[in-house]
């Protein structure tokens, strides 16, 4: 091939790649703005700086600064100093989201999660399902739910799968799946030196139902009445010498209190139960029968093998 022809081919390729890069970048930028406007239509107050496109030529990078979201119908709010979507021309269905200086608070300060730098993976599958993986290793959890304690793990990750919308009239025996996921934690430590490190934990869960378009009594009643459930399909933890494995199924009763049952198997249970009592998560220690505890949440009471261990309060939106 002649040098002039080669130069022309290279120049044409660069021009074509540049055009594709800018076209895709501007298209994704438009989609992000449309999604944020969709949040506004759903009653979420959204604030952010104008999007900035960068990363040429190796990657697509769209950055928003001073981002804040506050739900009118749900008791949560989130903010980030920077939010950057990162992708490539050759992987249009797989993006990364990097948040700098992020903070999420829910349930009137009952739980707060803060991170200086977090990275999430977002994949759209062929069937329309959304797969999200979030690295929470740099995050710190705090809030009223944890008392004066804050919790940080050396490794923590959350995985979610959100399916396409399902038709409630389809005749399925099970309520539609809202989302399912997994949370894995390793080497978690508390701000109170009196608690030993939490070695590891894994929970697999699925939320079924519909009607949770807002955080209100009517929405919770509707979710419950159409058969909404929280299924904990697997729970496995190790805390010191204690190990726990189990599963559970939960919904809400007429007074919007937790209703359901769980079965857990314990090894060296005493240390774990002592720690749960120190954290005020239980008022009395259950007595495992051959290492097995049957938990029942009913009528505002949590019992373990028939023994009352905690009072359950109404969920207050």
Short mmCIF file of C-alpha atoms in Angstrom, two decimals:
data_model
loop_
_atom_site.label_atom_id
_atom_site.label_comp_id
_atom_site.label_asym_id
_atom_site.label_seq_id
_atom_site.Cartn_x
_atom_site.Cartn_y
_atom_site.Cartn_z
CA UNK A 1 0.00 0.00 0.00
CA UNK A 2 1.29 3.41 -0.97
CA UNK A 3 2.22 5.80 1.86
CA UNK A 4 -0.38 8.36 0.76
CA UNK A 5 -3.10 5.72 0.72
CA UNK A 6 -2.05 4.46 4.17
CA UNK A 7 -2.09 8.01 5.57
CA UNK A 8 -5.51 8.59 4.04
CA UNK A 9 -6.82 5.34 5.52
CA UNK A 10 -5.49 6.21 8.96
CA UNK A 11 -6.90 9.73 8.77
CA UNK A 12 -10.28 8.36 7.71
CA UNK A 13 -10.23 5.87 10.60
CA UNK A 14 -9.37 8.60 13.11
CA UNK A 15 -12.14 10.84 11.80
CA UNK A 16 -14.66 7.96 11.90
CA UNK A 17 -13.63 6.94 15.45
CA UNK A 18 -13.81 10.55 16.63
CA UNK A 19 -17.28 10.95 15.14
CA UNK A 20 -18.48 7.73 16.79
CA UNK A 21 -16.93 8.74 20.13
CA UNK A 22 -18.60 12.15 20.22
CA UNK A 23 -21.89 10.79 18.89
CA UNK A 24 -22.07 8.08 21.56
CA UNK A 25 -20.84 10.44 24.28
CA UNK A 26 -23.49 13.05 23.50
CA UNK A 27 -26.15 10.34 23.27
CA UNK A 28 -25.25 8.93 26.69
CA UNK A 29 -25.12 12.46 28.11
CA UNK A 30 -28.65 13.01 26.78
CA UNK A 31 -29.84 9.72 28.30
CA UNK A 32 -28.42 10.67 31.70
CA UNK A 33 -30.23 14.02 31.61
CA UNK A 34 -33.47 12.25 30.55
CA UNK A 35 -33.10 9.77 33.42
CA UNK A 36 -32.59 12.58 35.93
CA UNK A 37 -35.68 14.31 34.53
CA UNK A 38 -37.55 11.01 34.94
CA UNK A 39 -36.52 11.02 38.61
CA UNK A 40 -37.97 14.53 38.91
CA UNK A 41 -41.26 13.32 37.43
CA UNK A 42 -41.30 10.58 40.09
CA UNK A 43 -41.12 13.18 42.86
CA UNK A 44 -37.36 13.19 43.49
CA UNK A 45 -35.68 16.56 43.88
CA UNK A 46 -32.53 16.44 41.74
CA UNK A 47 -29.74 19.03 41.63
CA UNK A 48 -26.43 18.87 39.76
CA UNK A 49 -24.02 20.84 37.63
CA UNK A 50 -24.17 20.60 33.81
CA UNK A 51 -22.69 17.29 32.54
CA UNK A 52 -19.12 17.40 31.25
CA UNK A 53 -17.95 14.98 28.54
CA UNK A 54 -14.27 13.91 28.58
CA UNK A 55 -11.95 10.89 28.25
CA UNK A 56 -11.17 11.04 24.52
CA UNK A 57 -9.81 8.94 22.92
CA UNK A 58 -9.58 5.94 25.26
CA UNK A 59 -12.89 6.06 27.08
CA UNK A 60 -16.15 7.92 27.49
CA UNK A 61 -16.43 9.87 30.73
CA UNK A 62 -19.40 11.99 31.78
CA UNK A 63 -19.09 13.87 35.06
CA UNK A 64 -21.68 15.66 37.17
CA UNK A 65 -20.62 17.75 40.17
CA UNK A 66 -22.49 18.73 43.35
CA UNK A 67 -25.12 16.03 42.85
CA UNK A 68 -28.01 15.71 45.29
CA UNK A 69 -31.21 13.65 45.25
CA UNK A 70 -33.99 13.89 47.81
CA UNK A 71 -37.16 11.85 47.61
CA UNK A 72 -40.46 13.54 48.38
CA UNK A 73 -42.33 10.25 48.83
CA UNK A 74 -39.51 8.20 50.39
CA UNK A 75 -37.50 9.08 53.47
CA UNK A 76 -34.04 9.11 51.91
CA UNK A 77 -31.58 11.52 50.40
CA UNK A 78 -28.24 11.14 48.66
CA UNK A 79 -25.44 13.44 47.59
CA UNK A 80 -22.01 13.28 45.94
CA UNK A 81 -19.35 15.85 45.22
CA UNK A 82 -18.75 14.15 41.88
CA UNK A 83 -20.53 11.41 39.92
CA UNK A 84 -18.68 10.08 36.87
CA UNK A 85 -20.07 7.56 34.36
CA UNK A 86 -17.26 5.69 32.57
CA UNK A 87 -17.65 3.52 29.46
CA UNK A 88 -16.13 2.49 26.14
CA UNK A 89 -17.37 2.41 22.57
CA UNK A 90 -17.01 -1.36 22.41
CA UNK A 91 -19.01 -2.06 25.60
CA UNK A 92 -22.14 0.11 25.25
CA UNK A 93 -24.14 -2.04 27.70
CA UNK A 94 -21.53 -1.98 30.48
CA UNK A 95 -20.74 1.19 32.39
CA UNK A 96 -18.99 2.11 35.62
CA UNK A 97 -20.13 4.79 38.03
CA UNK A 98 -17.55 6.43 40.31
CA UNK A 99 -18.84 8.56 43.19
CA UNK A 100 -16.60 10.94 45.12
CA UNK A 101 -17.63 12.24 48.53
CA UNK A 102 -20.91 10.30 48.52
CA UNK A 103 -23.43 10.14 51.38
CA UNK A 104 -26.79 8.37 51.65
CA UNK A 105 -29.18 8.85 54.58
CA UNK A 106 -32.49 7.03 55.09
CA UNK A 107 -35.33 6.65 57.58
CA UNK A 108 -34.86 9.97 59.36
CA UNK A 109 -31.19 9.35 60.02
CA UNK A 110 -31.68 5.76 61.18
CA UNK A 111 -29.04 4.62 58.71
CA UNK A 112 -26.34 6.57 56.92
CA UNK A 113 -23.67 5.39 54.50
CA UNK A 114 -20.70 7.59 53.57
CA UNK A 115 -17.82 6.95 51.17
CA UNK A 116 -14.98 9.10 49.88
CA UNK A 117 -14.65 6.99 46.74
CA UNK A 118 -16.90 4.18 45.51
CA UNK A 119 -17.11 2.32 42.20
CA UNK A 120 -20.17 0.57 40.77
CA UNK A 121 -20.59 -1.67 37.73
CA UNK A 122 -23.82 -1.36 35.73
CA UNK A 123 -24.79 -3.86 33.03
CA UNK A 124 -27.93 -3.98 30.88
CA UNK A 125 -28.63 -7.57 29.80
CA UNK A 126 -30.27 -8.59 26.53
CA UNK A 127 -33.53 -9.37 28.34
CA UNK A 128 -33.75 -5.88 29.79
CA UNK A 129 -32.63 -6.74 33.32
CA UNK A 130 -30.31 -4.32 35.09
CA UNK A 131 -27.34 -5.80 36.97
CA UNK A 132 -25.58 -3.56 39.49
CA UNK A 133 -22.45 -4.31 41.50
CA UNK A 134 -21.32 -1.81 44.15
CA UNK A 135 -17.99 -1.86 45.97
CA UNK A 136 -18.67 -0.61 49.51
CA UNK A 137 -15.22 -1.35 50.93
CA UNK A 138 -14.46 2.34 51.49
CA UNK A 139 -17.89 3.09 52.99
CA UNK A 140 -18.71 3.70 56.65
CA UNK A 141 -22.16 2.96 58.07
CA UNK A 142 -23.63 4.91 60.99
CA UNK A 143 -26.97 6.27 62.23
CA UNK A 144 -29.57 5.87 64.96
CA UNK A 145 -30.03 2.20 64.08
CA UNK A 146 -26.42 1.55 65.11
CA UNK A 147 -26.49 3.77 68.20
CA UNK A 148 -23.16 5.45 68.86
CA UNK A 149 -21.36 2.93 66.68
CA UNK A 150 -20.02 3.22 63.16
CA UNK A 151 -19.15 0.18 61.07
CA UNK A 152 -16.49 -0.16 58.40
CA UNK A 153 -15.47 -3.32 56.53
CA UNK A 154 -12.21 -4.11 54.78
CA UNK A 155 -14.31 -5.69 52.03
CA UNK A 156 -17.98 -5.12 51.29
CA UNK A 157 -19.95 -5.50 48.09
CA UNK A 158 -23.60 -5.30 47.10
CA UNK A 159 -25.02 -6.97 43.98
CA UNK A 160 -28.51 -6.27 42.64
CA UNK A 161 -30.54 -7.61 39.70
CA UNK A 162 -33.57 -5.54 38.73
CA UNK A 163 -35.82 -7.28 36.19
CA UNK A 164 -37.99 -5.58 33.56
CA UNK A 165 -41.48 -4.55 34.71
CA UNK A 166 -43.87 -7.46 35.18
CA UNK A 167 -47.62 -7.61 34.62
CA UNK A 168 -49.57 -8.13 37.85
CA UNK A 169 -52.42 -9.71 35.90
CA UNK A 170 -50.20 -12.43 34.40
CA UNK A 171 -51.60 -15.06 36.74
CA UNK A 172 -48.29 -16.01 38.37
CA UNK A 173 -48.56 -17.60 41.81
CA UNK A 174 -45.69 -15.51 43.14
CA UNK A 175 -45.80 -11.73 43.31
CA UNK A 176 -43.54 -10.02 40.75
CA UNK A 177 -39.87 -9.73 41.61
CA UNK A 178 -38.90 -6.12 42.39
CA UNK A 179 -35.24 -6.98 42.77
CA UNK A 180 -32.93 -9.65 44.14
CA UNK A 181 -29.41 -9.37 45.38
CA UNK A 182 -26.52 -10.34 47.59
CA UNK A 183 -24.58 -8.47 50.27
CA UNK A 184 -21.15 -9.73 51.29
CA UNK A 185 -19.05 -8.28 54.13
CA UNK A 186 -15.65 -9.27 55.50
CA UNK A 187 -13.64 -8.00 58.49
CA UNK A 188 -16.11 -5.40 59.70
CA UNK A 189 -15.11 -3.36 62.74
CA UNK A 190 -17.15 -1.13 65.02
CA UNK A 191 -16.20 2.26 66.39
CA UNK A 192 -16.70 0.78 69.87
CA UNK A 193 -13.60 -1.18 70.78
CA UNK A 194 -15.74 -3.37 73.05
CA UNK A 195 -17.07 -5.30 70.06
CA UNK A 196 -14.86 -7.86 68.34
CA UNK A 197 -14.41 -7.67 64.55
CA UNK A 198 -17.17 -9.23 62.47
CA UNK A 199 -15.32 -11.83 60.40
CA UNK A 200 -17.66 -12.37 57.48
CA UNK A 201 -21.28 -12.26 56.43
CA UNK A 202 -23.30 -13.06 53.33
CA UNK A 203 -27.01 -12.60 52.70
CA UNK A 204 -28.96 -13.51 49.57
CA UNK A 205 -32.34 -11.80 49.34
CA UNK A 206 -35.28 -11.11 47.02
CA UNK A 207 -38.05 -8.52 47.32
CA UNK A 208 -41.36 -9.51 45.73
CA UNK A 209 -44.47 -7.40 45.25
CA UNK A 210 -45.49 -4.10 43.69
CA UNK A 211 -46.97 -0.76 44.63
CA UNK A 212 -43.90 0.64 46.41
CA UNK A 213 -43.86 3.81 44.36
CA UNK A 214 -43.67 5.81 47.59
CA UNK A 215 -42.83 5.32 51.26
CA UNK A 216 -46.28 5.63 52.84
CA UNK A 217 -48.73 3.55 54.86
CA UNK A 218 -50.98 3.09 51.84
CA UNK A 219 -48.07 1.91 49.68
CA UNK A 220 -46.90 -0.55 52.36
CA UNK A 221 -50.45 -1.87 52.83
CA UNK A 222 -50.84 -2.29 49.08
CA UNK A 223 -47.49 -4.11 48.87
CA UNK A 224 -48.56 -6.42 51.72
CA UNK A 225 -52.07 -7.06 50.40
CA UNK A 226 -50.92 -8.23 46.96
CA UNK A 227 -48.58 -10.75 48.56
CA UNK A 228 -45.40 -8.74 48.95
CA UNK A 229 -42.60 -10.58 50.75
CA UNK A 230 -38.93 -10.22 51.58
CA UNK A 231 -37.25 -13.59 51.08
CA UNK A 232 -33.87 -14.16 52.69
CA UNK A 233 -32.90 -17.26 50.80
CA UNK A 234 -29.53 -17.69 52.51
CA UNK A 235 -27.78 -16.08 55.47
CA UNK A 236 -24.30 -17.05 56.59
CA UNK A 237 -22.11 -15.27 59.15
CA UNK A 238 -19.05 -15.82 61.30
CA UNK A 239 -18.37 -13.63 64.31
CA UNK A 240 -15.40 -14.83 66.32
CA UNK A 241 -15.96 -18.49 67.10
CA UNK A 242 -19.69 -18.25 66.40
CA UNK A 243 -21.17 -19.29 63.07
CA UNK A 244 -24.74 -18.84 61.83
CA UNK A 245 -26.60 -20.14 58.79
CA UNK A 246 -30.27 -19.68 58.01
CA UNK A 247 -33.13 -18.40 55.89
CA UNK A 248 -36.28 -16.34 56.41
CA UNK A 249 -39.51 -15.08 54.84
CA UNK A 250 -41.05 -11.78 55.97
CA UNK A 251 -44.01 -9.53 55.25
CA UNK A 252 -46.11 -7.07 57.31
CA UNK A 253 -49.12 -7.63 59.57
CA UNK A 254 -52.24 -5.44 59.83
CA UNK A 255 -50.37 -2.98 62.05
CA UNK A 256 -47.42 -2.84 59.63
CA UNK A 257 -45.16 -4.81 61.95
CA UNK A 258 -42.79 -7.54 60.72
CA UNK A 259 -44.55 -10.87 60.24
CA UNK A 260 -42.82 -14.09 59.28
CA UNK A 261 -40.52 -16.90 60.27
CA UNK A 262 -36.88 -17.88 60.12
CA UNK A 263 -34.76 -20.88 60.96
CA UNK A 264 -31.09 -20.54 61.86
CA UNK A 265 -28.40 -23.03 62.76
CA UNK A 266 -25.74 -21.90 65.22
CA UNK A 267 -22.29 -23.15 66.17
CA UNK A 268 -20.67 -21.80 69.36
CA UNK A 269 -23.70 -19.56 69.78
CA UNK A 270 -22.88 -17.89 73.10
CA UNK A 271 -20.40 -15.29 71.80
CA UNK A 272 -22.68 -14.18 68.96
CA UNK A 273 -25.77 -13.93 71.18
CA UNK A 274 -23.80 -11.91 73.75
CA UNK A 275 -22.75 -9.45 71.03
CA UNK A 276 -26.33 -9.12 69.73
CA UNK A 277 -27.52 -8.32 73.23
CA UNK A 278 -24.76 -5.72 73.73
CA UNK A 279 -25.95 -4.04 70.52
CA UNK A 280 -29.53 -4.02 71.90
CA UNK A 281 -30.73 -6.06 68.94
CA UNK A 282 -32.26 -8.59 71.34
CA UNK A 283 -33.42 -8.16 74.93
CA UNK A 284 -33.11 -11.80 75.95
CA UNK A 285 -30.87 -14.60 74.79
CA UNK A 286 -32.61 -17.55 73.14
CA UNK A 287 -31.74 -21.12 74.02
CA UNK A 288 -30.77 -23.06 70.88
CA UNK A 289 -32.11 -26.59 70.68
CA UNK A 290 -29.37 -28.78 69.21
CA UNK A 291 -27.91 -25.65 67.67
CA UNK A 292 -31.18 -24.70 65.91
CA UNK A 293 -33.29 -21.61 66.61
CA UNK A 294 -36.78 -21.19 65.15
CA UNK A 295 -37.66 -17.50 65.01
CA UNK A 296 -41.22 -16.23 64.72
CA UNK A 297 -42.32 -12.62 64.20
CA UNK A 298 -46.00 -12.31 65.02
CA UNK A 299 -48.31 -9.88 66.82
CA UNK A 300 -45.45 -7.46 67.44
CA UNK A 301 -43.26 -10.04 69.17
CA UNK A 302 -40.11 -11.83 68.09
CA UNK A 303 -39.79 -15.24 69.68
CA UNK A 304 -37.00 -17.81 69.50
CA UNK A 305 -38.01 -21.39 70.21
CA UNK A 306 -41.08 -19.96 71.92
CA UNK A 307 -39.16 -17.48 74.11
CA UNK A 308 -39.80 -13.73 73.73
CA UNK A 309 -36.55 -11.99 72.80
CA UNK A 310 -37.66 -8.66 71.31
CA UNK A 311 -40.64 -6.36 70.76
CA UNK A 312 -41.29 -5.39 67.15
CA UNK A 313 -42.50 -1.89 66.39
CA UNK A 314 -44.73 -0.63 63.60
CA UNK A 315 -42.83 0.53 60.53
CA UNK A 316 -43.45 4.26 60.37
CA UNK A 317 -43.11 5.82 56.92
#
